[in-house]
């Protein structure tokens, strides 16, 4: 029997077991009653039904023959979801997140003995076979061995290259079958340590972070809840693009948001972001930003956070009663007692909660004092007079208007006050300071705390934003990923990771990912030449050995875009992108393509969906996305002068391409690309 036939027989046997299990489960009536134990059992059955639904199509993707010392070799089949034999409890498909499955990813073929950490301790042994198996709709498609003991192998990358050469559709995909050793280490990194990942474009940062969430939820299911996890990413369109990975991994309820939207939800519905749609366009096109870069950078800094804390402390300090309270003539609650209540008895509560508690205790005190009057009517009259006086006494400590308080802070710091603040319309850079102010005054409800936070494209996040999130996240619960070479929002974001490390008082792990999986060698080498020109030049990306077309750089006006798109379509290219320098240019090209009969999509700031197919978008919006073929238009000296911002923009644009990259210029080629 050939290897393929043997695996085919194994697949049929596994499918038969899965079908039997699935059919049996379907026959158990759904429990809808109120008995708690029954509900828990039904919950488990439902979980298994969902798991079996996907397992019955593609039960596994890998096989690992592992021999634990002094025991028999076991063939372990690894899949997206683990399935156990009902009677013996033995797994016949191992979940990719299970401890033993880690060997499938970390084993490189050169280790003689291997080990993994199981809940019972370290398990040692040797690997005899590592096999990739492709199953589509219950049919065995492909079997590729990357290691077989005692045999010469062509190299472990063959299967990875096969996966990478596939065309992409409109959603990011899971990579469970081909997670690489360095990615596996990140996915399984200790739960208690915050993690910062600096990764080259296309190194799999976003993908790996999503797999890490799925892993954490599996391994620490007793401690973590999906509803308490959140992914922050730059915009709604990008969130739409990555939205399929977690459901594919069987995880459905993790919140995804932009920092701005989340911040506004904390502040309440009266606050809005000003020019949501136009912020990026202004920043990258007409330089209309009202505020200088220094002000933006300061508002995102830890120095600003420190000043804000001092300002709030002073504000709260001022709220301590300065005079005695007199509910009626002859009765006094002295200021020392009230001070003691506020500063000592209620010290653990946030300031606005302290006010509430003070109010409640003062009312109780009035009740007790009023009991001195024997006549009930008299008692009532004194009480209502006292409550009136209490209200007026507390007016010095009314609920603060955050926008006004923030205005006072900006004035104190001699910073310009944006005119829109009066209408509670905020700049992106004002959100972190305001949310921080809110947190300082009102505290953070238990329900509003996070178990784990993923921050994607973190180079565009300010240290102040991170500090705000840290206050409401359980210790160590951060996976932060970014690429400084793609930091196109330098004024709001960061230029090195030091300030982030400072937020965690340096108790943070830092990992670099240099291998890039997205693009061909030709595209990576071309992009690396831009990288090397940057003031801060991260290590060049290392390509996987996947060769493709040469990068084309040619003098051509944008009128020819339709020809290029047609040529790409003729090659069956699935996702095609035309990247322009401005939104205006994107709009014009998109119209031109639509007039020529192409189903082209214009992606602009404020958009919510990414459709795939043919996309036309400004280069600054392309961050995070990838396309089979990319055309960068107008790469001239005028549009991309030789400065840091434009080097980064071009780097972002070039690294979006998987298989083909074309660069056009009409005039003088940008000096960044000059030979
Ligand atoms: N181990 C892997 N196996 C197969 N494909 C992979 C692997 N790692 C990454 N990829 C693919 O590489 C591409 C880039 O991944 P991803 O978008 O997560 O990278 P990134 O580092 O976030 O990129 P960027 O910073 O440029 O946005 C995706 O198509 C992803 O599926």
mmCIF file of C-alpha atoms and ligand atoms in Angstrom, residues 159-160 163-164 168 171-181 183 199-211 238 241-242 456-457 459 481-483 486 513 515-519 622-626 651-652 655-656 658, ligand 1:
data_model
loop_
_atom_site.group_PDB
_atom_site.id
_atom_site.type_symbol
_atom_site.label_atom_id
_atom_site.label_comp_id
_atom_site.label_asym_id
_atom_site.label_seq_id
_atom_site.Cartn_x
_atom_site.Cartn_y
_atom_site.Cartn_z
ATOM 1 C CA UNK A 159 4.700 22.318 2.233
ATOM 2 C CA UNK A 160 5.012 25.902 3.479
ATOM 3 C CA UNK A 163 0.694 27.073 1.009
ATOM 4 C CA UNK A 164 2.347 30.445 0.397
ATOM 5 C CA UNK A 168 -5.594 35.091 -1.529
ATOM 6 C CA UNK A 171 -9.991 37.573 4.198
ATOM 7 C CA UNK A 172 -6.916 36.719 6.215
ATOM 8 C CA UNK A 173 -6.716 32.973 6.858
ATOM 9 C CA UNK A 174 -5.617 30.712 9.690
ATOM 10 C CA UNK A 175 -2.197 29.049 9.423
ATOM 11 C CA UNK A 176 -2.616 26.107 11.818
ATOM 12 C CA UNK A 177 -1.119 23.664 9.312
ATOM 13 C CA UNK A 178 2.106 25.597 8.785
ATOM 14 C CA UNK A 179 2.844 27.566 11.970
ATOM 15 C CA UNK A 180 6.628 27.989 12.087
ATOM 16 C CA UNK A 181 8.806 27.312 15.122
ATOM 17 C CA UNK A 183 5.675 31.709 15.557
ATOM 18 C CA UNK A 199 8.081 41.994 13.100
ATOM 19 C CA UNK A 200 8.983 42.616 9.501
ATOM 20 C CA UNK A 201 6.155 43.278 7.065
ATOM 21 C CA UNK A 202 4.518 39.956 6.250
ATOM 22 C CA UNK A 203 6.135 38.063 9.122
ATOM 23 C CA UNK A 204 2.708 36.946 10.305
ATOM 24 C CA UNK A 205 2.274 39.288 13.292
ATOM 25 C CA UNK A 206 -1.490 39.731 12.917
ATOM 26 C CA UNK A 207 -2.020 36.071 12.138
ATOM 27 C CA UNK A 208 0.136 34.890 15.025
ATOM 28 C CA UNK A 209 -1.571 37.224 17.522
ATOM 29 C CA UNK A 210 -4.978 35.810 16.564
ATOM 30 C CA UNK A 211 -3.689 32.257 16.964
ATOM 31 C CA UNK A 238 -8.853 46.092 8.568
ATOM 32 C CA UNK A 241 -10.324 41.807 6.760
ATOM 33 C CA UNK A 242 -9.116 39.826 9.793
ATOM 34 C CA UNK A 456 -2.064 45.353 16.196
ATOM 35 C CA UNK A 457 -0.108 47.987 14.259
ATOM 36 C CA UNK A 459 3.729 51.433 16.174
ATOM 37 C CA UNK A 481 2.693 43.786 17.682
ATOM 38 C CA UNK A 482 3.981 46.234 15.182
ATOM 39 C CA UNK A 483 6.708 47.257 12.790
ATOM 40 C CA UNK A 486 5.674 51.010 8.969
ATOM 41 C CA UNK A 513 10.317 38.327 13.754
ATOM 42 C CA UNK A 515 11.276 36.055 8.377
ATOM 43 C CA UNK A 516 8.650 37.305 5.998
ATOM 44 C CA UNK A 517 6.087 34.903 4.578
ATOM 45 C CA UNK A 518 3.920 37.161 2.455
ATOM 46 C CA UNK A 519 5.988 38.155 -0.550
ATOM 47 C CA UNK A 622 -3.118 49.750 2.727
ATOM 48 C CA UNK A 623 -1.268 48.953 5.949
ATOM 49 C CA UNK A 624 -2.112 45.479 7.247
ATOM 50 C CA UNK A 625 -3.658 44.307 3.953
ATOM 51 C CA UNK A 626 -2.152 42.115 1.252
ATOM 52 C CA UNK A 651 7.817 50.447 2.186
ATOM 53 C CA UNK A 652 4.239 49.812 3.315
ATOM 54 C CA UNK A 655 5.280 45.011 1.075
ATOM 55 C CA UNK A 656 1.538 44.565 0.400
ATOM 56 C CA UNK A 658 2.352 38.648 -2.465
HETATM 57 N N1 LIG B 1 3.441 30.078 9.063
HETATM 58 C C1 LIG B 1 2.766 30.538 8.036
HETATM 59 N N2 LIG B 1 2.244 29.697 7.132
HETATM 60 C C2 LIG B 1 1.553 30.143 6.065
HETATM 61 N N3 LIG B 1 1.316 31.440 5.825
HETATM 62 C C3 LIG B 1 1.807 32.320 6.716
HETATM 63 C C4 LIG B 1 2.553 31.929 7.854
HETATM 64 N N4 LIG B 1 2.884 33.030 8.549
HETATM 65 C C5 LIG B 1 2.377 34.066 7.883
HETATM 66 N N5 LIG B 1 1.738 33.643 6.779
HETATM 67 C C6 LIG B 1 1.050 34.457 5.766
HETATM 68 O O1 LIG B 1 1.809 35.633 5.557
HETATM 69 C C7 LIG B 1 0.944 36.727 5.282
HETATM 70 C C8 LIG B 1 1.278 37.869 6.201
HETATM 71 O O2 LIG B 1 0.737 37.628 7.476
HETATM 72 P P1 LIG B 1 0.259 38.827 8.387
HETATM 73 O O3 LIG B 1 -0.639 39.739 7.631
HETATM 74 O O4 LIG B 1 -0.226 38.239 9.650
HETATM 75 O O5 LIG B 1 1.664 39.538 8.617
HETATM 76 P P2 LIG B 1 2.021 40.898 9.371
HETATM 77 O O6 LIG B 1 3.354 40.690 9.975
HETATM 78 O O7 LIG B 1 0.912 41.278 10.267
HETATM 79 O O8 LIG B 1 2.150 41.872 8.148
HETATM 80 P P3 LIG B 1 2.172 43.481 8.045
HETATM 81 O O9 LIG B 1 2.930 44.024 9.193
HETATM 82 O O10 LIG B 1 2.865 43.708 6.749
HETATM 83 O O11 LIG B 1 0.750 43.887 7.987
HETATM 84 C C9 LIG B 1 -0.483 36.185 5.428
HETATM 85 O O12 LIG B 1 -0.955 35.835 4.165
HETATM 86 C C10 LIG B 1 -0.315 34.946 6.266
HETATM 87 O O13 LIG B 1 -1.324 33.994 6.007
#
